[in-house]
Amino acid sequence: MTPMEKAGWTPLPHSDEDLERSKSVPDTPQTRAETYRLAWNDPEFMTRRELRAVRLQLELLKPEMILAERGIRSTVILFGGARLPEPGGEAWAAKNETQKKNLEENSKYYEEARKFARLCSQQSAASYYREYVVVTGGGPGVMEAGNRGADDVGAPSIGLNIVLPHEQAPNAYVTPELCFNFHYFAIRKMHFVMRAKAVAVFPGGFGTMDEFFETLTLIQTGRMERVPVILFGKSFWKRAIDLDFLAEQGTISPGDQDIIDFVDTADEAWGIISRFYNL
């Protein structure tokens, strides 16, 4: 099937055809002028502040179209720290001996994330990788573990990267054709939750907290259906957050804490998801 047939026949030229034609014009001062470029093929124009609304739309549309074409209907999110090393690996982000010790100790969650992603991906195989597809932020640490677990069993997985000054580059285990890059945090977050059937949150920092609490807010306010939200690492999270205190203070409703389940192992987490969806 030709690109034209795939896109649908039209008597008018397709944009890709006109793009090629525009490259074959004579080289003159006029054709070299920025104003002569096709608007959507002009990087300087597309990155102007006035085009922000268009860029937001494009960042929403591109992954949506690709995931839909792939037939991916649901995902399992793995949130967690970029700085957690794999067991036996270097705690590269440690700034002192205390951080080094704790990061190395928390490396056990890298292994649990990898195991959990394997379990999700084995279930995903039953739907030809259309349901329960692993999605991570695409970077190192827990994100790498999630994509790696899927890769362990030959399953595809999604990586939603974002342009940052540090820490964020695609890990080697993201399925290349499902590896996306974002400029806008807001659109990236939308793509995380739009297909989520479960959310697994591993120890992490501000980014993990941000993603976790935004998911809680969506569920609490009824803007997102109730799905399993699972925190890995009971001892970590009991110190990092105190939802019982918030309920006592009246800033959340009694029972809002029940949105969350706490686990220590991948098997526990998958058991919660299996029971929730009667798998």
mmCIF file of C-alpha atoms in Angstrom:
data_model
loop_
_atom_site.group_PDB
_atom_site.id
_atom_site.type_symbol
_atom_site.label_atom_id
_atom_site.label_comp_id
_atom_site.label_asym_id
_atom_site.label_seq_id
_atom_site.Cartn_x
_atom_site.Cartn_y
_atom_site.Cartn_z
ATOM 1 C CA MET A 1 0.000 0.000 0.000
ATOM 2 C CA THR A 2 1.385 3.380 -0.986
ATOM 3 C CA PRO A 3 1.434 6.251 1.551
ATOM 4 C CA MET A 4 -1.368 7.910 -0.440
ATOM 5 C CA GLU A 5 -3.528 4.792 -0.287
ATOM 6 C CA LYS A 6 -2.900 4.436 3.430
ATOM 7 C CA ALA A 7 -3.860 8.060 4.075
ATOM 8 C CA GLY A 8 -6.930 7.892 1.854
ATOM 9 C CA TRP A 9 -7.264 9.002 -1.741
ATOM 10 C CA THR A 10 -7.700 12.684 -2.501
ATOM 11 C CA PRO A 11 -7.397 14.670 -5.742
ATOM 12 C CA LEU A 12 -5.312 17.214 -3.849
ATOM 13 C CA PRO A 13 -1.581 16.779 -3.212
ATOM 14 C CA HIS A 14 -0.582 15.342 0.151
ATOM 15 C CA SER A 15 1.590 17.455 2.412
ATOM 16 C CA ASP A 16 4.532 15.045 2.117
ATOM 17 C CA GLU A 17 4.438 15.398 -1.666
ATOM 18 C CA ASP A 18 4.455 19.190 -1.497
ATOM 19 C CA LEU A 19 7.277 19.067 1.025
ATOM 20 C CA GLU A 20 9.434 17.193 -1.488
ATOM 21 C CA ARG A 21 8.421 19.542 -4.286
ATOM 22 C CA SER A 22 9.346 22.554 -2.171
ATOM 23 C CA LYS A 23 12.908 21.219 -1.909
ATOM 24 C CA SER A 24 13.379 21.120 -5.673
ATOM 25 C CA VAL A 25 12.854 24.816 -6.410
ATOM 26 C CA PRO A 26 15.753 26.939 -7.742
ATOM 27 C CA ASP A 27 18.181 28.287 -5.143
ATOM 28 C CA THR A 28 17.505 32.017 -5.043
ATOM 29 C CA PRO A 29 17.425 34.733 -2.356
ATOM 30 C CA GLN A 30 13.660 34.348 -2.315
ATOM 31 C CA THR A 31 13.605 30.570 -1.829
ATOM 32 C CA ARG A 32 16.287 30.836 0.875
ATOM 33 C CA ALA A 33 14.189 33.285 2.893
ATOM 34 C CA GLU A 34 12.630 31.911 6.093
ATOM 35 C CA THR A 35 9.269 33.297 5.034
ATOM 36 C CA TYR A 36 9.251 30.983 1.998
ATOM 37 C CA ARG A 37 9.369 27.800 4.085
ATOM 38 C CA LEU A 38 6.182 25.817 4.494
ATOM 39 C CA ALA A 39 4.869 26.891 7.888
ATOM 40 C CA TRP A 40 4.779 23.406 9.411
ATOM 41 C CA ASN A 41 8.303 22.672 8.149
ATOM 42 C CA ASP A 42 9.793 25.829 9.654
ATOM 43 C CA PRO A 43 11.393 25.086 13.074
ATOM 44 C CA GLU A 44 11.868 28.758 13.908
ATOM 45 C CA PHE A 45 8.196 29.434 13.273
ATOM 46 C CA MET A 46 6.941 26.302 15.063
ATOM 47 C CA THR A 47 8.891 27.176 18.233
ATOM 48 C CA ARG A 48 7.586 30.729 18.536
ATOM 49 C CA ARG A 49 5.692 31.484 21.748
ATOM 50 C CA GLU A 50 2.555 32.259 19.775
ATOM 51 C CA LEU A 51 2.527 28.638 18.534
ATOM 52 C CA ARG A 52 2.370 27.104 22.030
ATOM 53 C CA ALA A 53 -1.244 25.994 21.584
ATOM 54 C CA VAL A 54 -0.331 24.205 18.360
ATOM 55 C CA ARG A 55 2.657 22.478 19.987
ATOM 56 C CA LEU A 56 0.487 21.329 22.898
ATOM 57 C CA GLN A 57 -1.944 19.810 20.434
ATOM 58 C CA LEU A 58 0.822 18.089 18.489
ATOM 59 C CA GLU A 59 2.336 16.571 21.651
ATOM 60 C CA LEU A 60 -1.055 15.174 22.578
ATOM 61 C CA LEU A 61 -1.806 13.928 19.073
ATOM 62 C CA LYS A 62 1.448 12.252 18.021
ATOM 63 C CA PRO A 63 1.663 9.579 20.771
ATOM 64 C CA GLU A 64 -2.122 9.129 20.734
ATOM 65 C CA MET A 65 -2.117 8.303 17.038
ATOM 66 C CA ILE A 66 0.852 5.950 17.276
ATOM 67 C CA LEU A 67 -0.500 4.058 20.300
ATOM 68 C CA ALA A 68 -3.923 3.759 18.654
ATOM 69 C CA GLU A 69 -2.362 2.459 15.437
ATOM 70 C CA ARG A 70 -0.497 -0.101 17.529
ATOM 71 C CA GLY A 71 -3.802 -1.201 19.084
ATOM 72 C CA ILE A 72 -2.725 -0.457 22.675
ATOM 73 C CA ARG A 73 -5.871 -0.128 24.778
ATOM 74 C CA SER A 74 -4.605 -0.161 28.360
ATOM 75 C CA THR A 75 -1.387 0.273 30.309
ATOM 76 C CA VAL A 76 0.175 -0.247 33.714
ATOM 77 C CA ILE A 77 2.186 2.750 34.915
ATOM 78 C CA LEU A 78 5.450 2.414 36.793
ATOM 79 C CA PHE A 79 6.455 5.621 38.575
ATOM 80 C CA GLY A 80 9.637 5.797 40.643
ATOM 81 C CA GLY A 81 13.036 7.319 41.241
ATOM 82 C CA ALA A 82 15.483 7.817 38.405
ATOM 83 C CA ARG A 83 18.340 7.587 40.923
ATOM 84 C CA LEU A 84 17.780 4.064 42.218
ATOM 85 C CA PRO A 85 20.535 1.735 40.969
ATOM 86 C CA GLU A 86 20.084 -1.910 40.112
ATOM 87 C CA PRO A 87 21.293 -4.310 42.804
ATOM 88 C CA GLY A 88 25.089 -4.240 42.822
ATOM 89 C CA GLY A 89 25.141 -1.120 40.659
ATOM 90 C CA GLU A 90 26.720 2.228 41.441
ATOM 91 C CA ALA A 91 24.675 4.771 43.406
ATOM 92 C CA TRP A 92 25.700 7.447 40.907
ATOM 93 C CA ALA A 93 23.366 10.108 42.289
ATOM 94 C CA ALA A 94 24.561 9.919 45.902
ATOM 95 C CA LYS A 95 25.882 13.189 47.291
ATOM 96 C CA ASN A 96 27.157 11.737 50.566
ATOM 97 C CA GLU A 97 27.697 8.421 52.323
ATOM 98 C CA THR A 98 24.223 8.369 53.847
ATOM 99 C CA GLN A 99 22.585 8.770 50.449
ATOM 100 C CA LYS A 100 24.892 6.140 48.989
ATOM 101 C CA LYS A 101 23.919 3.656 51.701
ATOM 102 C CA ASN A 102 20.196 4.311 51.315
ATOM 103 C CA LEU A 103 20.179 4.249 47.519
ATOM 104 C CA GLU A 104 22.045 0.950 47.532
ATOM 105 C CA GLU A 105 19.604 -0.446 50.077
ATOM 106 C CA ASN A 106 16.646 0.741 48.016
ATOM 107 C CA SER A 107 18.058 -0.939 44.922
ATOM 108 C CA LYS A 108 15.863 -3.893 45.908
ATOM 109 C CA TYR A 109 12.961 -1.915 44.439
ATOM 110 C CA TYR A 110 14.685 -1.888 41.049
ATOM 111 C CA GLU A 111 14.495 -5.676 41.091
ATOM 112 C CA GLU A 112 10.863 -5.661 42.272
ATOM 113 C CA ALA A 113 9.941 -3.186 39.519
ATOM 114 C CA ARG A 114 11.582 -5.466 36.973
ATOM 115 C CA LYS A 115 9.687 -8.497 38.302
ATOM 116 C CA PHE A 116 6.422 -6.569 38.386
ATOM 117 C CA ALA A 117 6.862 -5.465 34.770
ATOM 118 C CA ARG A 118 7.465 -9.083 33.765
ATOM 119 C CA LEU A 119 4.195 -10.129 35.400
ATOM 120 C CA CYS A 120 2.288 -7.315 33.681
ATOM 121 C CA SER A 121 3.851 -8.177 30.336
ATOM 122 C CA GLN A 122 3.043 -11.866 30.636
ATOM 123 C CA GLN A 123 -0.605 -10.900 31.101
ATOM 124 C CA SER A 124 -0.278 -8.451 28.197
ATOM 125 C CA ALA A 125 0.781 -11.281 25.900
ATOM 126 C CA ALA A 126 -2.700 -12.802 26.224
ATOM 127 C CA SER A 127 -4.129 -9.773 24.375
ATOM 128 C CA TYR A 128 -1.308 -9.640 21.824
ATOM 129 C CA TYR A 129 0.174 -6.737 23.801
ATOM 130 C CA ARG A 130 -2.900 -4.537 23.620
ATOM 131 C CA GLU A 131 -3.776 -4.611 27.334
ATOM 132 C CA TYR A 132 -1.641 -4.088 30.464
ATOM 133 C CA VAL A 133 1.284 -2.700 28.475
ATOM 134 C CA VAL A 134 4.035 -1.349 30.723
ATOM 135 C CA VAL A 135 4.619 2.397 30.504
ATOM 136 C CA THR A 136 7.361 4.312 32.293
ATOM 137 C CA GLY A 137 8.993 7.712 32.104
ATOM 138 C CA GLY A 138 11.597 6.105 29.864
ATOM 139 C CA GLY A 139 14.641 7.109 31.905
ATOM 140 C CA PRO A 140 17.001 5.352 34.342
ATOM 141 C CA GLY A 141 16.358 3.798 37.745
ATOM 142 C CA VAL A 142 12.883 2.407 38.339
ATOM 143 C CA MET A 143 11.883 3.447 34.829
ATOM 144 C CA GLU A 144 14.676 1.381 33.323
ATOM 145 C CA ALA A 145 13.683 -1.557 35.527
ATOM 146 C CA GLY A 146 10.118 -1.424 34.216
ATOM 147 C CA ASN A 147 11.085 -1.381 30.563
ATOM 148 C CA ARG A 148 13.732 -4.009 31.233
ATOM 149 C CA GLY A 149 11.223 -6.361 32.853
ATOM 150 C CA ALA A 150 9.016 -6.167 29.773
ATOM 151 C CA ASP A 151 12.031 -6.773 27.555
ATOM 152 C CA ASP A 152 12.947 -9.827 29.641
ATOM 153 C CA VAL A 153 9.850 -11.620 28.329
ATOM 154 C CA GLY A 154 9.963 -10.217 24.804
ATOM 155 C CA ALA A 155 7.135 -7.734 25.372
ATOM 156 C CA PRO A 156 6.922 -4.165 24.066
ATOM 157 C CA SER A 157 6.881 -1.291 26.534
ATOM 158 C CA ILE A 158 6.350 2.447 26.329
ATOM 159 C CA GLY A 159 8.723 5.216 27.420
ATOM 160 C CA LEU A 160 7.472 8.778 27.886
ATOM 161 C CA ASN A 161 10.649 10.824 28.091
ATOM 162 C CA ILE A 162 10.866 14.551 28.680
ATOM 163 C CA VAL A 163 13.565 17.076 27.878
ATOM 164 C CA LEU A 164 15.438 17.894 31.126
ATOM 165 C CA PRO A 165 18.863 19.358 31.924
ATOM 166 C CA HIS A 166 19.883 16.062 33.577
ATOM 167 C CA GLU A 167 18.907 12.471 34.349
ATOM 168 C CA GLN A 168 16.446 12.001 31.491
ATOM 169 C CA ALA A 169 17.461 10.091 28.376
ATOM 170 C CA PRO A 170 15.832 6.943 26.977
ATOM 171 C CA ASN A 171 16.991 3.746 28.602
ATOM 172 C CA ALA A 172 18.061 0.896 26.351
ATOM 173 C CA TYR A 173 14.983 -1.254 27.079
ATOM 174 C CA VAL A 174 12.180 0.994 25.800
ATOM 175 C CA THR A 175 10.654 -0.344 22.579
ATOM 176 C CA PRO A 176 12.155 2.113 20.051
ATOM 177 C CA GLU A 177 8.935 2.706 18.115
ATOM 178 C CA LEU A 178 7.133 3.368 21.437
ATOM 179 C CA CYS A 179 9.751 5.787 22.757
ATOM 180 C CA PHE A 180 8.338 9.320 22.914
ATOM 181 C CA ASN A 181 9.783 12.665 23.936
ATOM 182 C CA PHE A 182 7.924 15.617 25.425
ATOM 183 C CA HIS A 183 8.460 19.288 26.063
ATOM 184 C CA TYR A 184 5.311 19.781 28.156
ATOM 185 C CA PHE A 185 4.980 17.998 31.499
ATOM 186 C CA ALA A 186 1.194 18.405 31.405
ATOM 187 C CA ILE A 187 0.761 16.522 28.126
ATOM 188 C CA ARG A 188 3.161 13.805 29.245
ATOM 189 C CA LYS A 189 1.080 13.298 32.397
ATOM 190 C CA MET A 190 -2.076 13.019 30.322
ATOM 191 C CA HIS A 191 -0.519 10.216 28.294
ATOM 192 C CA PHE A 192 0.452 8.401 31.471
ATOM 193 C CA VAL A 193 -3.098 8.199 32.800
ATOM 194 C CA MET A 194 -5.230 8.110 29.633
ATOM 195 C CA ARG A 195 -4.992 4.305 29.348
ATOM 196 C CA ALA A 196 -3.945 3.339 32.876
ATOM 197 C CA LYS A 197 -5.539 0.261 34.427
ATOM 198 C CA ALA A 198 -3.120 0.331 37.367
ATOM 199 C CA VAL A 199 -0.516 2.649 38.861
ATOM 200 C CA ALA A 200 2.559 1.288 40.643
ATOM 201 C CA VAL A 201 4.637 3.819 42.549
ATOM 202 C CA PHE A 202 8.143 2.995 43.754
ATOM 203 C CA PRO A 203 10.368 5.068 46.043
ATOM 204 C CA GLY A 204 11.338 8.337 44.405
ATOM 205 C CA GLY A 205 11.641 12.074 44.790
ATOM 206 C CA PHE A 206 9.756 15.175 43.731
ATOM 207 C CA GLY A 207 8.877 13.868 40.264
ATOM 208 C CA THR A 208 7.496 10.621 41.656
ATOM 209 C CA MET A 209 5.531 12.506 44.315
ATOM 210 C CA ASP A 210 4.131 14.858 41.689
ATOM 211 C CA GLU A 211 2.920 12.023 39.470
ATOM 212 C CA PHE A 212 1.584 10.042 42.426
ATOM 213 C CA PHE A 213 -0.400 12.889 43.978
ATOM 214 C CA GLU A 214 -1.795 14.025 40.658
ATOM 215 C CA THR A 215 -3.145 10.510 40.117
ATOM 216 C CA LEU A 216 -4.647 10.507 43.620
ATOM 217 C CA THR A 217 -6.282 13.867 42.955
ATOM 218 C CA LEU A 218 -7.850 12.655 39.717
ATOM 219 C CA ILE A 219 -9.307 9.592 41.466
ATOM 220 C CA GLN A 220 -10.403 11.477 44.600
ATOM 221 C CA THR A 221 -12.227 14.125 42.573
ATOM 222 C CA GLY A 222 -13.879 11.588 40.287
ATOM 223 C CA ARG A 223 -12.061 12.808 37.193
ATOM 224 C CA MET A 224 -10.496 9.358 36.788
ATOM 225 C CA GLU A 225 -12.021 5.953 37.394
ATOM 226 C CA ARG A 226 -10.865 4.035 40.435
ATOM 227 C CA VAL A 227 -7.919 1.842 39.480
ATOM 228 C CA PRO A 228 -5.389 0.084 41.718
ATOM 229 C CA VAL A 229 -2.804 2.554 43.046
ATOM 230 C CA ILE A 230 -0.015 0.529 44.610
ATOM 231 C CA LEU A 231 2.890 1.878 46.643
ATOM 232 C CA PHE A 232 5.962 -0.359 46.733
ATOM 233 C CA GLY A 233 7.948 -0.133 49.952
ATOM 234 C CA LYS A 234 5.823 0.076 53.071
ATOM 235 C CA SER A 235 8.633 1.332 55.293
ATOM 236 C CA PHE A 236 9.642 4.023 52.767
ATOM 237 C CA TRP A 237 6.161 5.414 52.188
ATOM 238 C CA LYS A 238 5.055 5.286 55.829
ATOM 239 C CA ARG A 239 7.787 7.824 56.543
ATOM 240 C CA ALA A 240 7.542 9.787 53.291
ATOM 241 C CA ILE A 241 3.790 10.504 53.544
ATOM 242 C CA ASP A 242 1.222 10.335 56.332
ATOM 243 C CA LEU A 243 -2.268 10.178 54.894
ATOM 244 C CA ASP A 244 -3.764 9.232 58.259
ATOM 245 C CA PHE A 245 -2.517 12.571 59.579
ATOM 246 C CA LEU A 246 -4.193 14.400 56.693
ATOM 247 C CA ALA A 247 -7.463 12.585 57.438
ATOM 248 C CA GLU A 248 -7.190 13.483 61.133
ATOM 249 C CA GLN A 249 -6.647 17.118 60.175
ATOM 250 C CA GLY A 250 -9.703 17.049 57.928
ATOM 251 C CA THR A 251 -7.817 18.026 54.774
ATOM 252 C CA ILE A 252 -8.872 14.770 53.123
ATOM 253 C CA SER A 253 -11.979 12.702 53.800
ATOM 254 C CA PRO A 254 -11.869 9.628 56.027
ATOM 255 C CA GLY A 255 -11.397 6.699 53.675
ATOM 256 C CA ASP A 256 -9.437 8.613 51.069
ATOM 257 C CA GLN A 257 -6.430 6.641 52.282
ATOM 258 C CA ASP A 258 -8.118 3.500 50.965
ATOM 259 C CA ILE A 259 -7.406 4.573 47.383
ATOM 260 C CA ILE A 260 -3.896 3.222 48.018
ATOM 261 C CA ASP A 261 -2.493 -0.248 48.654
ATOM 262 C CA PHE A 262 0.952 -0.799 50.177
ATOM 263 C CA VAL A 263 3.118 -3.749 49.118
ATOM 264 C CA ASP A 264 6.710 -4.880 49.256
ATOM 265 C CA THR A 265 6.812 -7.393 46.408
ATOM 266 C CA ALA A 266 5.820 -7.718 42.784
ATOM 267 C CA ASP A 267 3.690 -10.782 43.517
ATOM 268 C CA GLU A 268 1.647 -8.854 46.091
ATOM 269 C CA ALA A 269 1.079 -6.038 43.619
ATOM 270 C CA TRP A 270 0.035 -8.297 40.772
ATOM 271 C CA GLY A 271 -2.328 -10.116 43.137
ATOM 272 C CA ILE A 272 -4.113 -6.822 43.837
ATOM 273 C CA ILE A 273 -4.511 -6.104 40.128
ATOM 274 C CA SER A 274 -5.632 -9.665 39.358
ATOM 275 C CA ARG A 275 -8.326 -9.524 42.044
ATOM 276 C CA PHE A 276 -9.476 -6.057 41.014
ATOM 277 C CA TYR A 277 -10.033 -7.118 37.390
ATOM 278 C CA ASN A 278 -10.911 -10.786 38.066
ATOM 279 C CA LEU A 279 -8.073 -11.968 35.846
#
